[in-house]
PDB file of C-alpha atoms and ligand atoms in Angstrom:
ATOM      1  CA  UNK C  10      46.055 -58.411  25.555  1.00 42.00           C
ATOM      2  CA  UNK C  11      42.636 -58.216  25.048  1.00 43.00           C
ATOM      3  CA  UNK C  12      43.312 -54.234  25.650  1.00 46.00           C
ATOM      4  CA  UNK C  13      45.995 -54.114  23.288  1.00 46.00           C
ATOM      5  CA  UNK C  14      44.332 -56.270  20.474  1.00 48.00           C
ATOM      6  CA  UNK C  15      41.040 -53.634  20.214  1.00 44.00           C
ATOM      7  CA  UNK C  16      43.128 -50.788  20.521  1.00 46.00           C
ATOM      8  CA  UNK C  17      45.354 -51.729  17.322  1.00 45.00           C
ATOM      9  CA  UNK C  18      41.919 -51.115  15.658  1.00 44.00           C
ATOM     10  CA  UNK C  19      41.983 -48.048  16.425  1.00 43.00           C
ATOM     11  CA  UNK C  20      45.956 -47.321  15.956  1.00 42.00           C
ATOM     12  CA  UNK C  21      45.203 -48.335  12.276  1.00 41.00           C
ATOM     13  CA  UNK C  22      42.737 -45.420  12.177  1.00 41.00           C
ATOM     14  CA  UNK C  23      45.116 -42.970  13.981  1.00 41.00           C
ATOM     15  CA  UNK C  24      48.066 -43.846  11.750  1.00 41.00           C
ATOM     16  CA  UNK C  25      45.737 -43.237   8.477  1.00 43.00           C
ATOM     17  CA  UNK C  26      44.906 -39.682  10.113  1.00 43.00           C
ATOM     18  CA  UNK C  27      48.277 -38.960  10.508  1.00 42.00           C
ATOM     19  CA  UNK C  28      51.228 -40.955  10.374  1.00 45.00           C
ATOM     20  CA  UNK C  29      53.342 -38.601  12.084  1.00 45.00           C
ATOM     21  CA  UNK C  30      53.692 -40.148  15.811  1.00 45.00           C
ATOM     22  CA  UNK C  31      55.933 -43.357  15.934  1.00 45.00           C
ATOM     23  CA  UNK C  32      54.498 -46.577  16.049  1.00 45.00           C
ATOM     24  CA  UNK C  33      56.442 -47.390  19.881  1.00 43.00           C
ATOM     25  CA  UNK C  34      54.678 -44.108  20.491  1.00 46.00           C
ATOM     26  CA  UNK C  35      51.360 -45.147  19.891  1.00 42.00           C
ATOM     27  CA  UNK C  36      51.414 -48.575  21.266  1.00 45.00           C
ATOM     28  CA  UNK C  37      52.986 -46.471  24.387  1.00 45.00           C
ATOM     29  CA  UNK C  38      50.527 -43.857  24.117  1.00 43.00           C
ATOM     30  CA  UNK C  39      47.161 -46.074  23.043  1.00 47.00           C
ATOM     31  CA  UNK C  40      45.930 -45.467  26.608  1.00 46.00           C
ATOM     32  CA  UNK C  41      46.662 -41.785  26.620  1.00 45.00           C
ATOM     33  CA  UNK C  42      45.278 -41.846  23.083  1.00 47.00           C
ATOM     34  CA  UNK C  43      42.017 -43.188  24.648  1.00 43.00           C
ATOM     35  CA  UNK C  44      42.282 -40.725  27.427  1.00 45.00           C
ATOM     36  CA  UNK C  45      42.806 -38.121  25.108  1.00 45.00           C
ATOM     37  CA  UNK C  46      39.642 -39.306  22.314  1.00 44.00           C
ATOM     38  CA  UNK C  47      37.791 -39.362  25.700  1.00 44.00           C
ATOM     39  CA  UNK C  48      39.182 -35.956  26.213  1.00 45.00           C
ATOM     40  CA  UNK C  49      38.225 -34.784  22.712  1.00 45.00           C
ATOM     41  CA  UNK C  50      34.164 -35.725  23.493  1.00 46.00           C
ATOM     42  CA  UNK C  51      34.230 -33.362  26.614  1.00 47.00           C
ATOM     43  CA  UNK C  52      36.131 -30.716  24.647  1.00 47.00           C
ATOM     44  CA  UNK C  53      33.684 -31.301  22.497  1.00 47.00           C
ATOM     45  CA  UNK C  54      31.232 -30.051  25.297  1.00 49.00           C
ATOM     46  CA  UNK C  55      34.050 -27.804  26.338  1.00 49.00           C
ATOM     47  CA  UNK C  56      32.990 -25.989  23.323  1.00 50.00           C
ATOM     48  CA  UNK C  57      29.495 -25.060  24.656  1.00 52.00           C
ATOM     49  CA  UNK C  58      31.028 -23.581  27.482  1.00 52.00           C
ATOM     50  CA  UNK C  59      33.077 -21.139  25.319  1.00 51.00           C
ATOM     51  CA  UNK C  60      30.205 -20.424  23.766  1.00 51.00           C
ATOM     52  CA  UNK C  61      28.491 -19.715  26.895  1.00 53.00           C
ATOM     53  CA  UNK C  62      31.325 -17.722  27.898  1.00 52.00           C
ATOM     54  CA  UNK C  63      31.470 -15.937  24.453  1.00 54.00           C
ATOM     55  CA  UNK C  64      27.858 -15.351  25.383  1.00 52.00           C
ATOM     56  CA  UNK C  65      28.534 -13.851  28.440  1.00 53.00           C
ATOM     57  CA  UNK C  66      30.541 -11.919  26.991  1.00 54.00           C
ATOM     58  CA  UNK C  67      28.382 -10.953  24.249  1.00 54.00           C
ATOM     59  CA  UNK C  68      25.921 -10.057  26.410  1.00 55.00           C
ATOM     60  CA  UNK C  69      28.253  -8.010  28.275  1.00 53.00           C
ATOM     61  CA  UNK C  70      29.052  -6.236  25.215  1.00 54.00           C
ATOM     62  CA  UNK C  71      25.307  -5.782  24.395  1.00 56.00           C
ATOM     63  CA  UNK C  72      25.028  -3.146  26.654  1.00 58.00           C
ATOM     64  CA  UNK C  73      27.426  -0.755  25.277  1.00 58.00           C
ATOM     65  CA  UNK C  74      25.975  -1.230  21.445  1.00 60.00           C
ATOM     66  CA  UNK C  75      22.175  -0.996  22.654  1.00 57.00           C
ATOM     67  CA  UNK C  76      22.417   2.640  21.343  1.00 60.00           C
ATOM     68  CA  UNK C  77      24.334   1.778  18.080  1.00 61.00           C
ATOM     69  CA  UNK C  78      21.520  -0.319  17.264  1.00 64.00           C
ATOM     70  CA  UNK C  79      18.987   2.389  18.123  1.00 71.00           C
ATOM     71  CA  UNK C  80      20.637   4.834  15.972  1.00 76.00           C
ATOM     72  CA  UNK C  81      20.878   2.521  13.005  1.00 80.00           C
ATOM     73  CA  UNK C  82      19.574   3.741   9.225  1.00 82.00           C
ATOM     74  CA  UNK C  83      16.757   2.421   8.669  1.00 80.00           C
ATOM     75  CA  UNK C  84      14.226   2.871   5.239  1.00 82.00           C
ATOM     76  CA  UNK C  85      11.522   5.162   6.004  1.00 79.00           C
ATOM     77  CA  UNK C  86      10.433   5.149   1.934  1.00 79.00           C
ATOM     78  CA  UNK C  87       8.058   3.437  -0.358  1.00 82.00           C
ATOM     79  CA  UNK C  88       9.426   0.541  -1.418  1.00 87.00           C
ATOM     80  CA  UNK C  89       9.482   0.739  -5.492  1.00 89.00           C
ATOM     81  CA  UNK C  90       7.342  -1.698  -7.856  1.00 93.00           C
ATOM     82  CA  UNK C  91       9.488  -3.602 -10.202  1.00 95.00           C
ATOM     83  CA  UNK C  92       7.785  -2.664 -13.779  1.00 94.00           C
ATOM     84  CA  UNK C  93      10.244  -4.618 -15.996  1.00 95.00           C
ATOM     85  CA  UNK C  94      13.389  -6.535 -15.640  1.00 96.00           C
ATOM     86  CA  UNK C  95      14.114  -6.711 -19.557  1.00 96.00           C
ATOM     87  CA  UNK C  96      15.657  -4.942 -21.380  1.00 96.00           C
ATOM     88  CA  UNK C  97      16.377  -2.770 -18.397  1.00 96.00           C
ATOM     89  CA  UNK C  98      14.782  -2.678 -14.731  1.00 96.00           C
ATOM     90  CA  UNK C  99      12.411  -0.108 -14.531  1.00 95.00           C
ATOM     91  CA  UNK C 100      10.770   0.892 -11.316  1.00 94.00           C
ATOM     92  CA  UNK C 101       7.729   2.464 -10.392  1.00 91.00           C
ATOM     93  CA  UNK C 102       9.198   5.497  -8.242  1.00 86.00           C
ATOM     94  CA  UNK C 103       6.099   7.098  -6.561  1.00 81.00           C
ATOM     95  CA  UNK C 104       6.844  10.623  -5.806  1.00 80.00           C
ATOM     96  CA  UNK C 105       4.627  13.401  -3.952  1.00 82.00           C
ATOM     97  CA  UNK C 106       4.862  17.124  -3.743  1.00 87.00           C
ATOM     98  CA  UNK C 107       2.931  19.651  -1.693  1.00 91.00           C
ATOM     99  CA  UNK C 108       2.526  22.830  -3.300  1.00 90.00           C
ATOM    100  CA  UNK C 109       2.483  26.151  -1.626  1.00 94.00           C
ATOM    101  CA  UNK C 110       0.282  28.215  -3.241  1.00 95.00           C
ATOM    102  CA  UNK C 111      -0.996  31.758  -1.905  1.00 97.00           C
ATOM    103  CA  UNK C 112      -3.715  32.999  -2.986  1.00 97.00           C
ATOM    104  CA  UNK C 113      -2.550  36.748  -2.430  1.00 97.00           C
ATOM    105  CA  UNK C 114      -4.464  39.604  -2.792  1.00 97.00           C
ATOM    106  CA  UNK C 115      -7.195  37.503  -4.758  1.00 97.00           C
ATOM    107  CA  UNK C 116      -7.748  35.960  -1.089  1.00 97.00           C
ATOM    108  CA  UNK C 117     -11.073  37.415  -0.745  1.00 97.00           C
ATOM    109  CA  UNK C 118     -12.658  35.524  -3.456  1.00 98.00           C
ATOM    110  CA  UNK C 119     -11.990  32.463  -2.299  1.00 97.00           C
ATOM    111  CA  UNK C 120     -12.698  33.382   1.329  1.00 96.00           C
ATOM    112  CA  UNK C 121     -16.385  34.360  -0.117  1.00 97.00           C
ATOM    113  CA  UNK C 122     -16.531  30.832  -1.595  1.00 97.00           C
ATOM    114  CA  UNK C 123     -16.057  29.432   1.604  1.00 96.00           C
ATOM    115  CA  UNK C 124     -18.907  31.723   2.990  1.00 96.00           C
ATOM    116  CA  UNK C 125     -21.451  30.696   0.554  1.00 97.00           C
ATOM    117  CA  UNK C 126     -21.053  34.162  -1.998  1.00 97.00           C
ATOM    118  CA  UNK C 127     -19.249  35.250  -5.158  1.00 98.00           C
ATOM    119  CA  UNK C 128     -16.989  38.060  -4.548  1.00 98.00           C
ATOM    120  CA  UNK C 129     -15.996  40.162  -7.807  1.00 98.00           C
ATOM    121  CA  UNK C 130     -14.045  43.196  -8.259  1.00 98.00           C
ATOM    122  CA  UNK C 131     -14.940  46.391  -9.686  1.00 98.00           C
ATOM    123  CA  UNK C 132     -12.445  49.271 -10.949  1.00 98.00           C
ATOM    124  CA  UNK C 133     -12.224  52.042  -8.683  1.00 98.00           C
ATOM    125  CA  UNK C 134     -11.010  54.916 -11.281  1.00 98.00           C
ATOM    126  CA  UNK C 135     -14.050  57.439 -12.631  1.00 97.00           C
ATOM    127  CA  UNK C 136     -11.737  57.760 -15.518  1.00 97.00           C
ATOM    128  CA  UNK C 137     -11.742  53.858 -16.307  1.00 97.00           C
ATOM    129  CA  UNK C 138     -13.546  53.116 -19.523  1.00 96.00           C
ATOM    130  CA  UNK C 139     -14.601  49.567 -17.463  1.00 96.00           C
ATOM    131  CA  UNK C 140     -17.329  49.817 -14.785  1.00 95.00           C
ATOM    132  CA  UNK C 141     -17.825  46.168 -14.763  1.00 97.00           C
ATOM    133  CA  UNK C 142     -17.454  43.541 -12.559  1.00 98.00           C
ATOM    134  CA  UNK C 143     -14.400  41.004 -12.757  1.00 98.00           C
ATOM    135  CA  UNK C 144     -14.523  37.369 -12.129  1.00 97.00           C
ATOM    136  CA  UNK C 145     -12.519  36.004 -11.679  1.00 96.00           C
ATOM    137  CA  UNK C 146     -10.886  38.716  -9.890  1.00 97.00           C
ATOM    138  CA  UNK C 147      -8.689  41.100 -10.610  1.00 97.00           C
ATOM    139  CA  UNK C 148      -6.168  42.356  -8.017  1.00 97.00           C
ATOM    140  CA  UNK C 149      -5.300  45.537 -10.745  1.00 97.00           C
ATOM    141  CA  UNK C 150      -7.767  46.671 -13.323  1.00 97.00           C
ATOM    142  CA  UNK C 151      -6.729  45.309 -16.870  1.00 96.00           C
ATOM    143  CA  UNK C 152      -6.928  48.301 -18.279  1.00 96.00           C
ATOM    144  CA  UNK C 153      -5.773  50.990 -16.156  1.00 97.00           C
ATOM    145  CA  UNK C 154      -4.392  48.893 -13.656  1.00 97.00           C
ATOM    146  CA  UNK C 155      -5.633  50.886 -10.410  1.00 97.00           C
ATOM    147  CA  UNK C 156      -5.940  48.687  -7.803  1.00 98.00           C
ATOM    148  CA  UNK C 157      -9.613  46.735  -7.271  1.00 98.00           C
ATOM    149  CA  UNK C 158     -12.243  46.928  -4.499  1.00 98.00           C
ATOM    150  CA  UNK C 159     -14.324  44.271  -3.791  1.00 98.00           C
ATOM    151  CA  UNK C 160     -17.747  43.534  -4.021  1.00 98.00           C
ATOM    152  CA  UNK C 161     -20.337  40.394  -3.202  1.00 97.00           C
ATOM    153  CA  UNK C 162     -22.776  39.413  -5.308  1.00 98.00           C
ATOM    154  CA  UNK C 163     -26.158  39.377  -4.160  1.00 97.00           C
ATOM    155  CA  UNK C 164     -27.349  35.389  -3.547  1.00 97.00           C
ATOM    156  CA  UNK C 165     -29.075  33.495  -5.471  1.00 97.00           C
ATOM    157  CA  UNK C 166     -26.803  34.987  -8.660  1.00 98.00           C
ATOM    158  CA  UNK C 167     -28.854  33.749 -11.735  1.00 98.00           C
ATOM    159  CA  UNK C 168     -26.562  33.261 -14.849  1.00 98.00           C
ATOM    160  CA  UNK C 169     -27.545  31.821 -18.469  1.00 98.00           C
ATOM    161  CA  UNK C 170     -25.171  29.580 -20.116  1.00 98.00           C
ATOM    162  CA  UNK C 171     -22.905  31.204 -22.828  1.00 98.00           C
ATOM    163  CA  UNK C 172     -21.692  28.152 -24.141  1.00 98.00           C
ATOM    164  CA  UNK C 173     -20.556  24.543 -22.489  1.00 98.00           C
ATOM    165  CA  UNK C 174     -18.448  21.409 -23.260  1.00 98.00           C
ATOM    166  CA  UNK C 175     -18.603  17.984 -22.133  1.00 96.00           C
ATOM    167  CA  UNK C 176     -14.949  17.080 -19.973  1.00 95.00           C
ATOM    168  CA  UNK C 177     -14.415  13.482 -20.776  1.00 93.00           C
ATOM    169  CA  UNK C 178     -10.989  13.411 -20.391  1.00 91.00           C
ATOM    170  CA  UNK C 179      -9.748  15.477 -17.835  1.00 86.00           C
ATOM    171  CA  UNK C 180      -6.284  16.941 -17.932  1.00 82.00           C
ATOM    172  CA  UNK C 181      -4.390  16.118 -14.913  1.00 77.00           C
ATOM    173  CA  UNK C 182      -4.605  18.331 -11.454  1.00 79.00           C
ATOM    174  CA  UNK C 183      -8.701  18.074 -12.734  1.00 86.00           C
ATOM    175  CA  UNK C 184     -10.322  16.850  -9.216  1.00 89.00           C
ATOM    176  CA  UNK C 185     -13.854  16.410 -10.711  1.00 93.00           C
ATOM    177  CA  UNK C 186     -15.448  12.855 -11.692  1.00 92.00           C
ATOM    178  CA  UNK C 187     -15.722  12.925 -15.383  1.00 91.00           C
ATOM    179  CA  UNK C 188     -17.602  12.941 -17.429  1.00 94.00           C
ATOM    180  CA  UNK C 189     -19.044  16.241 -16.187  1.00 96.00           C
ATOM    181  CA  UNK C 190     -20.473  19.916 -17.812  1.00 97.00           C
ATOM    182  CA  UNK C 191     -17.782  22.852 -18.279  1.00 97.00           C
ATOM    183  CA  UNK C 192     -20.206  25.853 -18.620  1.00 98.00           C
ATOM    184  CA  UNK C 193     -19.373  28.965 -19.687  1.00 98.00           C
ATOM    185  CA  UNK C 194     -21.788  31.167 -17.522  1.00 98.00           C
ATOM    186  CA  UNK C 195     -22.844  35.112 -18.416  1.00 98.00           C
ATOM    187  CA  UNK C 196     -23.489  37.020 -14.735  1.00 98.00           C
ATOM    188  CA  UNK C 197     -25.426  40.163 -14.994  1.00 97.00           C
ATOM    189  CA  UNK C 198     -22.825  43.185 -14.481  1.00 97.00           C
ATOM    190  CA  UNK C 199     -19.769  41.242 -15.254  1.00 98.00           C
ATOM    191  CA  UNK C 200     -16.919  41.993 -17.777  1.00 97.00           C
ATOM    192  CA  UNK C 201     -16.004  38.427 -17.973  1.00 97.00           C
ATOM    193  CA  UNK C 202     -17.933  34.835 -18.876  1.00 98.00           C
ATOM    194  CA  UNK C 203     -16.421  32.565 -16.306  1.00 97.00           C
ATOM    195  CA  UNK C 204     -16.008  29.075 -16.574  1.00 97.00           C
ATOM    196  CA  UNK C 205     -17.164  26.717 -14.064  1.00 97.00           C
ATOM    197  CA  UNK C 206     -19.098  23.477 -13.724  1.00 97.00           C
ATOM    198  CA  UNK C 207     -22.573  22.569 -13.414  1.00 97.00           C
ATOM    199  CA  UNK C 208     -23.320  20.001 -11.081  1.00 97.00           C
ATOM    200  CA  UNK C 209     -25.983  17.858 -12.528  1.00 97.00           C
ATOM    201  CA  UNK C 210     -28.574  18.010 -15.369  1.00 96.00           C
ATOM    202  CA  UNK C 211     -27.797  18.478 -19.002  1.00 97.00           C
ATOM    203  CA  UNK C 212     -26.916  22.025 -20.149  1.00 97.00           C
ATOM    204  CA  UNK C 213     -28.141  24.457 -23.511  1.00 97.00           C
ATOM    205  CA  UNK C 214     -27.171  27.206 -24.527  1.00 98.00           C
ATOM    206  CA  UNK C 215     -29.219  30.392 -23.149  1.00 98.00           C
ATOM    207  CA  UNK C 216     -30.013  27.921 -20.129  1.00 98.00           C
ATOM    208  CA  UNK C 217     -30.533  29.668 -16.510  1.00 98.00           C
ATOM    209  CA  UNK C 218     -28.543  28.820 -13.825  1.00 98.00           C
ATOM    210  CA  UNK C 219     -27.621  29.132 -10.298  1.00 98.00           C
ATOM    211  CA  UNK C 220     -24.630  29.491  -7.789  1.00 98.00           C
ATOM    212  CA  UNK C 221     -24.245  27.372  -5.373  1.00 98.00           C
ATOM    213  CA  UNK C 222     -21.320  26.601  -2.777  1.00 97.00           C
ATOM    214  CA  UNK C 223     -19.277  24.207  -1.179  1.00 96.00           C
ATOM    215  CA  UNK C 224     -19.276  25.590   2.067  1.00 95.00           C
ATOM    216  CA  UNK C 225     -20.024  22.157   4.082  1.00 95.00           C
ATOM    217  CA  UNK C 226     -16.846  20.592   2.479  1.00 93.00           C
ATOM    218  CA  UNK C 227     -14.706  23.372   0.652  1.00 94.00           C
ATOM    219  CA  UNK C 228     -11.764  22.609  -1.649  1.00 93.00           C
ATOM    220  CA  UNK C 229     -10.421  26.029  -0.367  1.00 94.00           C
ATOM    221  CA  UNK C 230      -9.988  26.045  -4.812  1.00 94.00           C
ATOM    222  CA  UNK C 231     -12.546  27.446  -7.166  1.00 95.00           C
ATOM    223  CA  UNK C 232     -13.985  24.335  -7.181  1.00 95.00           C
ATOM    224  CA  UNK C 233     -16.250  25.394  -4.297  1.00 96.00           C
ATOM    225  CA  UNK C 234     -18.471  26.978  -7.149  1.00 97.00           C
ATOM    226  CA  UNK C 235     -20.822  25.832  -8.964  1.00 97.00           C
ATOM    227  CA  UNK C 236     -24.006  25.723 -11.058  1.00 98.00           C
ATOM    228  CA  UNK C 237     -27.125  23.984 -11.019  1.00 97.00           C
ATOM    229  CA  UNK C 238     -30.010  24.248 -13.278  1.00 97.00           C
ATOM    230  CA  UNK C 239     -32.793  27.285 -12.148  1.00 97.00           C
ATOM    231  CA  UNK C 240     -35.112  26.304 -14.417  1.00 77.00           C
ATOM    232  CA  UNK C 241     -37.954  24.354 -14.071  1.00 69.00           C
TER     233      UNK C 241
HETATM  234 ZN1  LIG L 329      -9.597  50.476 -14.419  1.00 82.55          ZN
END
């Protein structure tokens, strides 16, 4: 009786749950109730063991999608700073180009540059009305468009300074610290006042300079020019 009067407990609880078995039933069935509550805790741990088996199984499977996994997209970007979120999101979308450039037939000037010399070029035709030299270079005289020779200036080239300005703010694609000198430099025997850069001191006009080169570190650019004060 004892048996039957804890049980009742329990029938209470079962018939709240679900009313659906009849009460002879469950006062027939209390024991196999117990048996089967009893059963539910081990199917509870039954459950691990379908998990182990789904592991099994999983790890079965694992060996097929190994190369799925391999071959997955993946982001191989920068990821994007997040400027604003109001009004709009705007992102910071760094972007880089590389920029094939040749240099053509103007290729031995900057070759020279590399080797420590200025390299002009000179009109070939008797007939030109322009004997001078050209730097920058020409590849076709200006004005009778024969084709150029080269020649190298002798080292140290001298120059005087035409005219300068002061680069404060640099326009971008500028790769020199600023602020720095633009000079305007006159060469002896050349049709043209190139610019360049002088390197240190402070410049005047009618001021004597000299070339000098970046051949230790070139730019491979016309950068690998410069001028530095010759006087004393
Ligand atoms: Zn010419």
């Amino acid at each position: 009786m004892v048996k039957k009067k804890v049980p009742p407990k329990k029938k209470g609880a079962t018939k709240k749950k679900s009313q659906a078995p009849k009460k002879a039933q469950l006062k027939k069935a209390q024991p196999k109730r117990a048996v089967l509550t009893k059963k539910t805790v081990p199917l509870k741990k039954k459950a691990p063991l379908k998990k182990k088996v789904e592991i099994k199984k999983k790890k079965a499977v694992k060996k097929k999608p190994i190369p799925k996994e391999r071959g997955q997209v993946t982001f191989t970007g920068q990821v994007t700073k997040i400027r604003q979120t109001e009004p709009a999101t705007v992102v910071e979308w760094p972007r880089a180009i590389t920029h094939i450039h040749t240099y053509g037939m103007l290729s031995p000037f900057f070759q020279g540059l590399r080797e420590g010399r200025l390299t002009a070029t000179r009109c070939p035709n008797e007939r030109c009305p322009e004997k001078r030299l050209w730097i920058p270079p020409r590849a076709h005289c200006p004005d009778c468009h024969s084709e150029m020779t080269w020649e190298a200036l002798t080292n140290p080239v001298i120059g005087t300074i035409h005219t300068f300005t002061e680069v404060v703010y640099a326009g971008a694609g500028i790769e020199l610290s600023t602020p720095y000198w633009q000079v305007d430099v006159d060469i002896p025997g050349l049709a043209t006042i190139p610019k360049s850069y002088l390197l240190y001191g402070k410049p005047h006009i009618g001021m004597k300079v000299r070339a000098e080169f970046r051949t230790k570190k070139p730019t491979n650019t016309v950068l690998d020019y410069y001028w530095v004060p010759a006087e004393e």
